[in-house]
Tab-separated table of C-alpha atoms in Angstrom:
chain	number	residue	atom	x	y	z
G	540	MET	CA	8.841	-34.604	11.426
G	541	SER	CA	7.993	-31.786	13.839
G	542	ARG	CA	4.468	-30.499	14.187
G	543	LYS	CA	3.624	-27.055	12.858
G	544	ALA	CA	1.779	-24.372	14.796
G	545	LEU	CA	0.423	-21.033	13.581
G	546	ILE	CA	-0.055	-18.291	16.176
G	547	THR	CA	-2.019	-15.136	15.433
G	548	GLY	CA	-1.118	-12.354	17.836
G	549	VAL	CA	2.363	-13.834	18.191
G	550	THR	CA	3.859	-10.450	19.177
G	551	GLY	CA	1.576	-10.114	22.211
G	552	GLN	CA	2.074	-11.305	25.770
G	553	ASP	CA	0.422	-14.698	25.284
G	554	GLY	CA	1.733	-15.181	21.764
G	555	SER	CA	5.341	-14.691	22.803
G	556	TYR	CA	5.095	-17.094	25.746
G	557	LEU	CA	3.259	-19.650	23.606
G	558	ALA	CA	5.899	-19.430	20.860
G	559	GLU	CA	8.611	-20.109	23.447
G	560	PHE	CA	6.638	-23.013	24.896
G	561	LEU	CA	6.009	-24.659	21.519
G	562	LEU	CA	9.593	-24.197	20.333
G	563	LYS	CA	10.778	-25.998	23.452
G	564	LYS	CA	8.329	-28.788	22.568
G	565	GLY	CA	10.039	-29.144	19.182
G	566	TYR	CA	7.342	-27.466	17.097
G	567	GLU	CA	7.950	-25.534	13.913
G	568	VAL	CA	6.288	-22.272	14.905
G	569	HIS	CA	4.802	-19.694	12.530
G	570	GLY	CA	3.419	-16.323	13.560
G	571	LEU	CA	0.952	-14.012	11.837
G	572	VAL	CA	1.918	-10.333	12.049
G	573	ARG	CA	0.376	-7.186	10.633
G	574	ARG	CA	2.421	-5.021	8.288
G	575	ALA	CA	3.303	-1.700	9.894
G	576	SER	CA	5.842	1.056	9.332
G	577	THR	CA	7.354	0.335	12.750
G	578	PHE	CA	8.083	-3.058	14.313
G	579	ASN	CA	6.251	-4.180	17.435
G	580	ARG	CA	8.239	-7.337	18.083
G	581	GLY	CA	10.048	-6.606	21.318
G	582	ARG	CA	8.480	-9.615	23.052
G	583	ILE	CA	9.802	-12.071	20.429
G	584	ASP	CA	13.074	-10.461	19.330
G	585	HIS	CA	15.039	-12.963	21.384
G	586	LEU	CA	13.557	-15.849	19.366
G	587	PHE	CA	15.246	-14.930	16.097
G	588	THR	CA	17.764	-12.632	14.477
G	589	GLU	CA	17.037	-10.452	11.473
G	590	GLN	CA	19.277	-12.288	9.014
G	591	ASP	CA	17.632	-15.666	9.453
G	592	ILE	CA	14.074	-14.650	10.284
G	593	HIS	CA	12.638	-17.021	7.677
G	594	THR	CA	14.806	-20.065	8.414
G	595	LEU	CA	14.701	-20.402	12.188
G	596	PRO	CA	11.956	-22.476	13.876
G	597	LEU	CA	10.000	-19.231	14.369
G	598	ALA	CA	8.858	-17.824	11.022
G	599	LEU	CA	6.696	-14.729	10.580
G	600	HIS	CA	4.090	-14.160	7.884
G	601	TYR	CA	2.258	-10.942	7.058
G	602	GLY	CA	-1.485	-11.176	7.433
G	603	ASP	CA	-4.477	-9.635	9.149
G	604	LEU	CA	-7.697	-10.934	10.683
G	605	GLY	CA	-9.454	-8.227	8.679
G	606	ASP	CA	-8.200	-9.683	5.375
G	607	SER	CA	-9.577	-13.112	4.439
G	608	SER	CA	-7.255	-13.544	1.457
G	609	SER	CA	-4.131	-13.191	3.617
G	610	LEU	CA	-5.458	-15.794	6.059
G	611	SER	CA	-6.120	-18.281	3.245
G	612	ARG	CA	-2.693	-17.622	1.749
G	613	VAL	CA	-0.848	-18.241	5.021
G	614	LEU	CA	-2.842	-21.405	5.707
G	615	GLN	CA	-1.885	-22.835	2.323
G	616	ILE	CA	1.784	-21.950	2.867
G	617	VAL	CA	2.102	-23.243	6.427
G	618	LYS	CA	-0.481	-26.053	6.537
G	619	PRO	CA	-0.361	-26.014	10.342
G	620	ASP	CA	-1.296	-28.908	12.591
G	621	GLU	CA	-2.465	-26.452	15.250
G	622	ILE	CA	-3.724	-22.864	15.098
G	623	TYR	CA	-3.856	-20.572	18.126
G	624	ASN	CA	-5.984	-17.488	17.506
G	625	LEU	CA	-4.699	-14.971	20.050
G	626	ALA	CA	-5.002	-11.834	17.898
G	627	ALA	CA	-7.585	-9.251	18.926
G	628	GLN	CA	-8.193	-5.689	19.972
G	629	SER	CA	-7.825	-6.903	23.531
G	630	HIS	CA	-8.234	-3.872	25.786
G	631	VAL	CA	-11.667	-3.590	27.394
G	632	GLY	CA	-11.457	0.167	27.984
G	633	VAL	CA	-10.320	0.887	24.430
G	634	SER	CA	-13.218	-1.164	23.051
G	635	PHE	CA	-15.653	1.513	24.260
G	636	ASP	CA	-13.788	4.034	22.102
G	637	THR	CA	-13.475	1.709	19.080
G	638	PRO	CA	-16.512	-0.588	19.186
G	639	GLU	CA	-16.739	-1.152	15.429
G	640	TYR	CA	-13.047	-1.954	15.044
G	641	THR	CA	-13.167	-4.231	18.087
G	642	GLY	CA	-16.132	-6.113	16.653
G	643	ASP	CA	-14.474	-6.450	13.265
G	644	VAL	CA	-11.119	-7.785	14.480
G	645	THR	CA	-12.022	-9.580	17.700
G	646	GLY	CA	-15.343	-10.981	16.513
G	647	LEU	CA	-15.520	-11.170	12.713
G	648	GLY	CA	-11.778	-11.826	12.506
G	649	THR	CA	-12.358	-15.164	14.217
G	650	ALA	CA	-15.133	-16.006	11.753
G	651	ARG	CA	-12.832	-15.177	8.826
G	652	LEU	CA	-10.149	-17.472	10.181
G	653	LEU	CA	-12.570	-20.318	10.851
G	654	GLU	CA	-13.990	-20.044	7.337
G	655	ALA	CA	-10.486	-19.945	5.845
G	656	ILE	CA	-9.698	-23.189	7.673
G	657	ARG	CA	-12.926	-24.822	6.487
G	658	SER	CA	-12.562	-23.792	2.852
G	659	SER	CA	-8.855	-24.652	2.717
G	660	GLY	CA	-9.385	-28.244	3.780
G	661	VAL	CA	-6.219	-28.092	5.885
G	662	PRO	CA	-6.623	-30.634	8.721
G	663	THR	CA	-5.809	-28.620	11.804
G	664	ARG	CA	-6.821	-28.110	15.413
G	665	PHE	CA	-8.055	-24.632	16.324
G	666	TYR	CA	-7.761	-22.776	19.630
G	667	GLN	CA	-9.838	-19.639	20.193
G	668	ALA	CA	-8.751	-17.231	22.928
G	669	SER	CA	-11.964	-16.529	24.783
G	670	SER	CA	-12.112	-14.317	27.863
G	671	SER	CA	-13.644	-14.055	31.309
G	672	GLU	CA	-15.129	-10.764	30.069
G	673	LEU	CA	-17.777	-12.995	28.479
G	674	TYR	CA	-19.332	-13.253	31.948
G	675	GLY	CA	-19.371	-9.488	32.533
G	676	ARG	CA	-22.038	-8.811	35.117
G	677	ALA	CA	-21.780	-12.404	36.270
G	678	VAL	CA	-24.947	-14.175	37.399
G	679	THR	CA	-23.013	-16.527	39.729
G	680	SER	CA	-20.303	-15.869	42.321
G	681	ARG	CA	-17.923	-18.256	40.524
G	682	GLN	CA	-17.906	-18.783	36.780
G	683	ASN	CA	-17.380	-22.065	34.939
G	684	GLU	CA	-18.057	-23.468	31.468
G	685	GLU	CA	-21.818	-23.602	32.118
G	686	THR	CA	-22.246	-20.067	33.491
G	687	PRO	CA	-24.420	-17.866	31.212
G	688	PHE	CA	-22.657	-14.984	29.490
G	689	TYR	CA	-23.481	-11.350	30.286
G	690	PRO	CA	-20.817	-9.241	28.484
G	691	CYS	CA	-20.654	-5.589	29.492
G	692	SER	CA	-18.303	-4.096	26.881
G	693	PRO	CA	-17.847	-4.108	23.107
G	694	TYR	CA	-14.831	-6.346	23.720
G	695	GLY	CA	-16.904	-8.838	25.709
G	696	CYS	CA	-19.640	-8.816	23.076
G	697	ALA	CA	-17.125	-9.441	20.283
G	698	LYS	CA	-15.595	-12.310	22.254
G	699	ALA	CA	-19.061	-13.807	22.744
G	700	TYR	CA	-19.607	-13.812	18.965
G	701	ALA	CA	-16.209	-15.449	18.439
G	702	PHE	CA	-16.977	-18.051	21.116
G	703	TYR	CA	-20.234	-19.126	19.518
G	704	MET	CA	-18.763	-19.130	16.018
G	705	THR	CA	-16.006	-21.449	17.222
G	706	ARG	CA	-18.563	-23.771	18.791
G	707	ASN	CA	-20.736	-23.581	15.672
G	708	TYR	CA	-17.897	-24.590	13.342
G	709	ARG	CA	-17.094	-27.485	15.674
G	710	GLU	CA	-20.683	-28.732	15.625
G	711	ALA	CA	-21.592	-27.895	12.025
G	712	TYR	CA	-18.426	-29.065	10.267
G	713	GLY	CA	-16.842	-31.471	12.715
G	714	MET	CA	-13.872	-29.159	13.117
G	715	TYR	CA	-11.562	-29.667	16.083
G	716	ALA	CA	-12.131	-26.214	17.601
G	717	VAL	CA	-11.938	-25.260	21.266
G	718	ASN	CA	-12.567	-22.149	23.346
G	719	GLY	CA	-10.190	-21.362	26.171
G	720	ILE	CA	-12.032	-19.060	28.577
G	721	LEU	CA	-9.033	-17.532	30.316
G	722	PHE	CA	-9.398	-15.293	33.327
G	723	ASN	CA	-6.950	-12.414	33.764
G	724	HIS	CA	-3.353	-13.534	33.366
G	725	GLU	CA	-0.462	-11.131	33.723
G	726	SER	CA	3.325	-10.984	33.409
G	727	PRO	CA	6.187	-8.544	32.854
G	728	ARG	CA	5.222	-8.692	29.145
G	729	ARG	CA	1.720	-7.356	29.789
G	730	GLY	CA	0.913	-4.171	27.892
G	731	GLU	CA	1.528	-1.009	29.900
G	732	ASN	CA	-2.082	0.164	29.499
G	733	PHE	CA	-3.417	-2.862	31.411
G	734	VAL	CA	-3.939	-2.042	35.079
G	735	THR	CA	-1.520	-4.532	36.676
G	736	ARG	CA	1.382	-3.542	34.437
G	737	LYS	CA	0.407	0.108	34.676
G	738	ILE	CA	0.808	-0.192	38.441
G	739	THR	CA	4.145	-2.018	38.404
G	740	ILE	CA	5.801	0.103	35.715
G	741	SER	CA	4.579	3.319	37.362
G	742	LEU	CA	5.938	2.363	40.790
G	743	ALA	CA	9.228	1.292	39.224
G	744	LYS	CA	9.458	4.687	37.522
G	745	MET	CA	8.771	6.385	40.860
G	746	LEU	CA	11.683	4.498	42.406
G	747	ALA	CA	13.828	5.564	39.446
G	748	GLY	CA	12.780	9.208	39.855
G	749	GLN	CA	10.956	9.250	36.509
G	750	LYS	CA	7.350	9.571	37.691
G	751	GLU	CA	5.525	11.296	40.533
G	752	CYS	CA	1.926	10.058	40.543
G	753	LEU	CA	-0.091	7.070	39.297
G	754	TYR	CA	-3.698	7.635	38.183
G	755	LEU	CA	-6.229	4.790	38.425
G	756	GLY	CA	-9.970	4.240	37.965
G	757	ASN	CA	-12.113	1.648	39.748
G	758	MET	CA	-10.021	0.400	42.670
G	759	GLU	CA	-12.607	-2.069	43.946
G	760	ALA	CA	-12.893	-4.237	40.824
G	761	ARG	CA	-11.998	-7.813	41.745
G	762	ARG	CA	-10.351	-10.204	39.318
G	763	ASP	CA	-8.937	-13.716	39.228
G	764	TRP	CA	-5.293	-12.954	38.340
G	765	GLY	CA	-2.825	-15.634	37.216
G	766	TYR	CA	0.605	-15.863	35.591
G	767	ALA	CA	0.586	-15.874	31.775
G	768	PRO	CA	3.360	-18.466	31.105
G	769	GLU	CA	1.311	-21.077	32.978
G	770	TYR	CA	-1.805	-20.312	30.952
G	771	VAL	CA	-0.218	-20.933	27.550
G	772	GLU	CA	0.478	-24.506	28.642
G	773	GLY	CA	-3.247	-24.831	29.272
G	774	MET	CA	-3.935	-23.643	25.715
G	775	TRP	CA	-1.672	-26.355	24.349
G	776	LEU	CA	-3.224	-29.038	26.545
G	777	MET	CA	-6.678	-28.223	25.171
G	778	LEU	CA	-5.518	-29.166	21.669
G	779	GLN	CA	-4.004	-32.466	22.813
G	780	GLN	CA	-7.291	-34.017	23.980
G	781	PRO	CA	-9.133	-36.764	22.064
G	782	GLN	CA	-12.264	-34.618	21.780
G	783	ALA	CA	-12.587	-30.854	21.305
G	784	ASP	CA	-14.203	-29.048	24.234
G	785	ASP	CA	-14.254	-25.670	25.991
G	786	TYR	CA	-12.369	-24.967	29.225
G	787	VAL	CA	-12.005	-22.267	31.878
G	788	LEU	CA	-8.465	-21.470	33.043
G	789	ALA	CA	-8.244	-19.542	36.310
G	790	THR	CA	-6.628	-19.608	39.746
G	791	GLY	CA	-9.918	-19.843	41.650
G	792	ARG	CA	-8.864	-16.919	43.877
G	793	ASP	CA	-9.423	-13.205	43.500
G	794	ALA	CA	-8.019	-9.836	44.555
G	795	SER	CA	-9.065	-6.247	43.971
G	796	VAL	CA	-7.123	-3.631	42.064
G	797	ARG	CA	-6.556	-1.956	45.434
G	798	GLU	CA	-5.088	-5.102	46.942
G	799	PHE	CA	-2.783	-5.597	43.959
G	800	LEU	CA	-1.649	-1.971	44.255
G	801	GLU	CA	-0.894	-2.359	47.964
G	802	MET	CA	1.057	-5.565	47.359
G	803	CYS	CA	3.198	-3.676	44.844
G	804	LEU	CA	3.650	-0.738	47.213
G	805	LYS	CA	4.865	-3.230	49.812
G	806	TYR	CA	7.443	-4.697	47.439
G	807	ALA	CA	8.501	-1.194	46.398
G	808	GLY	CA	9.101	-0.327	50.066
G	809	ILE	CA	6.860	2.757	49.885
G	810	PRO	CA	5.044	3.423	53.196
G	811	PHE	CA	1.731	5.155	52.590
G	812	ASP	CA	-1.313	6.779	54.135
G	813	LEU	CA	-4.744	6.672	52.524
G	814	ARG	CA	-6.707	9.930	52.527
G	815	GLY	CA	-10.078	10.965	51.185
G	816	THR	CA	-12.875	8.826	49.813
G	817	GLY	CA	-14.381	7.984	46.443
G	818	LYS	CA	-13.033	9.984	43.534
G	819	ASP	CA	-11.113	12.178	45.999
G	820	GLU	CA	-9.149	9.262	47.438
G	821	ILE	CA	-5.366	9.522	47.319
G	822	TYR	CA	-2.374	7.517	48.493
G	823	VAL	CA	0.310	9.641	50.118
G	824	ASP	CA	3.957	8.690	50.613
G	825	ARG	CA	4.328	8.742	54.390
G	826	ARG	CA	7.981	9.765	54.127
G	827	ASN	CA	7.497	13.049	52.276
G	828	GLY	CA	3.753	13.736	52.063
G	829	LYS	CA	3.660	13.523	48.252
G	830	THR	CA	0.601	12.104	46.486
G	831	ILE	CA	1.661	8.905	44.723
G	832	VAL	CA	-1.726	7.449	43.667
G	833	SER	CA	-4.861	9.360	42.739
G	834	ILE	CA	-8.271	8.510	41.280
G	835	ASP	CA	-9.047	9.871	37.821
G	836	PRO	CA	-12.667	9.451	36.603
G	837	TYR	CA	-11.286	9.318	33.054
G	838	TYR	CA	-10.437	5.682	33.713
G	839	TYR	CA	-13.966	4.741	34.752
G	840	ARG	CA	-15.776	2.661	32.132
G	841	PRO	CA	-19.349	3.261	30.941
G	842	SER	CA	-20.251	-0.217	32.203
G	843	GLU	CA	-18.119	-1.667	34.991
G	844	VAL	CA	-17.510	-5.347	35.702
G	845	ASP	CA	-17.161	-5.528	39.470
G	846	HIS	CA	-16.193	-9.134	40.152
G	847	LEU	CA	-14.953	-12.124	38.143
G	848	LEU	CA	-13.815	-15.361	39.805
G	849	GLY	CA	-13.126	-18.516	37.826
G	850	ASP	CA	-13.852	-22.145	38.621
G	851	PRO	CA	-11.068	-24.162	36.899
G	852	SER	CA	-12.152	-27.574	38.202
G	853	LYS	CA	-12.864	-28.955	34.705
G	854	ALA	CA	-9.374	-28.041	33.496
G	855	ALA	CA	-7.926	-29.644	36.622
G	856	SER	CA	-9.782	-32.923	36.115
G	857	LYS	CA	-9.652	-33.208	32.299
G	858	LEU	CA	-6.352	-31.456	31.464
G	859	ASN	CA	-4.505	-31.938	34.744
G	860	TRP	CA	-3.845	-28.186	34.619
G	861	ARG	CA	-3.618	-25.990	37.707
G	862	ALA	CA	-2.402	-22.439	38.226
G	863	GLN	CA	0.727	-22.418	40.377
G	864	THR	CA	1.439	-18.707	40.923
G	865	GLY	CA	-0.697	-16.661	43.297
G	866	VAL	CA	-1.407	-12.967	42.920
G	867	GLU	CA	1.087	-11.851	45.586
G	868	GLU	CA	3.916	-13.766	43.895
G	869	LEU	CA	2.736	-12.366	40.562
G	870	ALA	CA	3.001	-8.825	41.925
G	871	ARG	CA	6.552	-9.528	43.087
G	872	ILE	CA	7.576	-11.005	39.716
G	873	MET	CA	6.224	-7.999	37.821
G	874	MET	CA	7.674	-5.431	40.210
G	875	GLU	CA	11.121	-7.031	40.081
G	876	ALA	CA	11.096	-7.180	36.274
G	877	ASP	CA	10.072	-3.542	35.808
G	878	CYS	CA	12.574	-2.331	38.391
G	879	ARG	CA	15.341	-4.399	36.835
G	880	ALA	CA	14.571	-2.931	33.405
G	881	LEU	CA	14.980	0.579	34.853
G	882	GLY	CA	18.129	-0.252	36.804
G	883	VAL	CA	16.642	0.077	40.283
G	884	ASN	CA	16.539	-2.478	43.070
G	885	LEU	CA	13.610	-3.424	45.241
G	886	PRO	CA	14.274	-3.311	48.990
G	887	GLU	CA	14.696	-6.674	50.677
G	888	THR	CA	11.773	-5.860	52.955
G	889	GLY	CA	9.045	-3.312	52.501
G	890	ILE	CA	6.432	-3.912	55.160
G	891	GLN	CA	3.845	-1.249	55.837
G	892	THR	CA	0.227	-1.011	56.880
G	893	ARG	CA	-2.580	1.296	55.872
G	894	GLN	CA	-3.119	3.829	58.625
G	895	LYS	CA	-6.754	4.444	57.823
G	896	ALA	CA	-7.742	0.777	57.693
G	897	GLN	CA	-5.268	-1.576	59.305
G	898	ARG	CA	-5.854	-4.696	57.242
G	899	VAL	CA	-3.987	-7.251	55.207
G	900	PRO	CA	-5.411	-8.194	51.774
G	901	ASP	CA	-7.340	-11.465	52.004
G	902	LEU	CA	-5.549	-13.600	49.432
G	903	THR	CA	-7.507	-16.734	50.299
G	904	ARG	CA	-10.913	-15.258	49.520
G	905	VAL	CA	-12.982	-17.487	47.221
């Protein structure tokens, strides 16, 4: 008999990749979705057809992390062997505009789900999607499972509450509950309001003649960027261990938003000059003098997180998990996918240098 898994946030980037991964493992996969007047299932449409939505290995159930009764109902129906809680208001910038909602769904939503599991008596293993935003203004140059938290956004604060509630239910009730502290992980399925995808989709639209200029905020923020399909395997591995524990998943290497942008410009074959400084900085297409990237203070956050760099050594030793895709390959994958979707081709070569500062991004920086 196949194992059953319940995924909250199944329509998101991670949820869709995880559903694919588990189906290939032979799982019976169930997803929790919110009821809405319009469908938001583009990332999982290929996993089922409308006529047999309830009979294929992927089954969807209406529910909401803000509604305890729906969580209890779905648990009693599915009785899953594993639960992956990936649902959240997951955008850091948006959390400053909706702090109460973010706290309710991202933080209290986890507590509601944990309590539903406890009160239901369903024997299950629970995965909580934690985030590198827990570290915020990090107190160490590299962050691991022992690094103190210093969240700098409503999103980070909500994730900190969810982290400690998961640990508390593990210690207080003997529940198999783990936190996966995942550093940034991207893919062609990333939401278009996240900076990496915003860059790749915007440049693809420029090549297709559908967009003239890309507007960005903090270009110097450095992140540890990996490839999402690899990270969902790490989630699964955490629930296969004899004892529940918390793990960091990361590449152990970092790059700035600027470096990611310039990698994508290279793949797009757009030669550029950099002009101005600070908020007046612009990238200009060397071929025609048009501004293609500009800074917009609107995208600055009230509290910036300058640098996050993960130490995944525990996951490597205990889970035998390692990130395989570097940030430059990630940029190529995302650029190719967005261009393909718009019917444009990337050039075979697109080598250019910055005229103001002749440098190559340091992809080995640790």
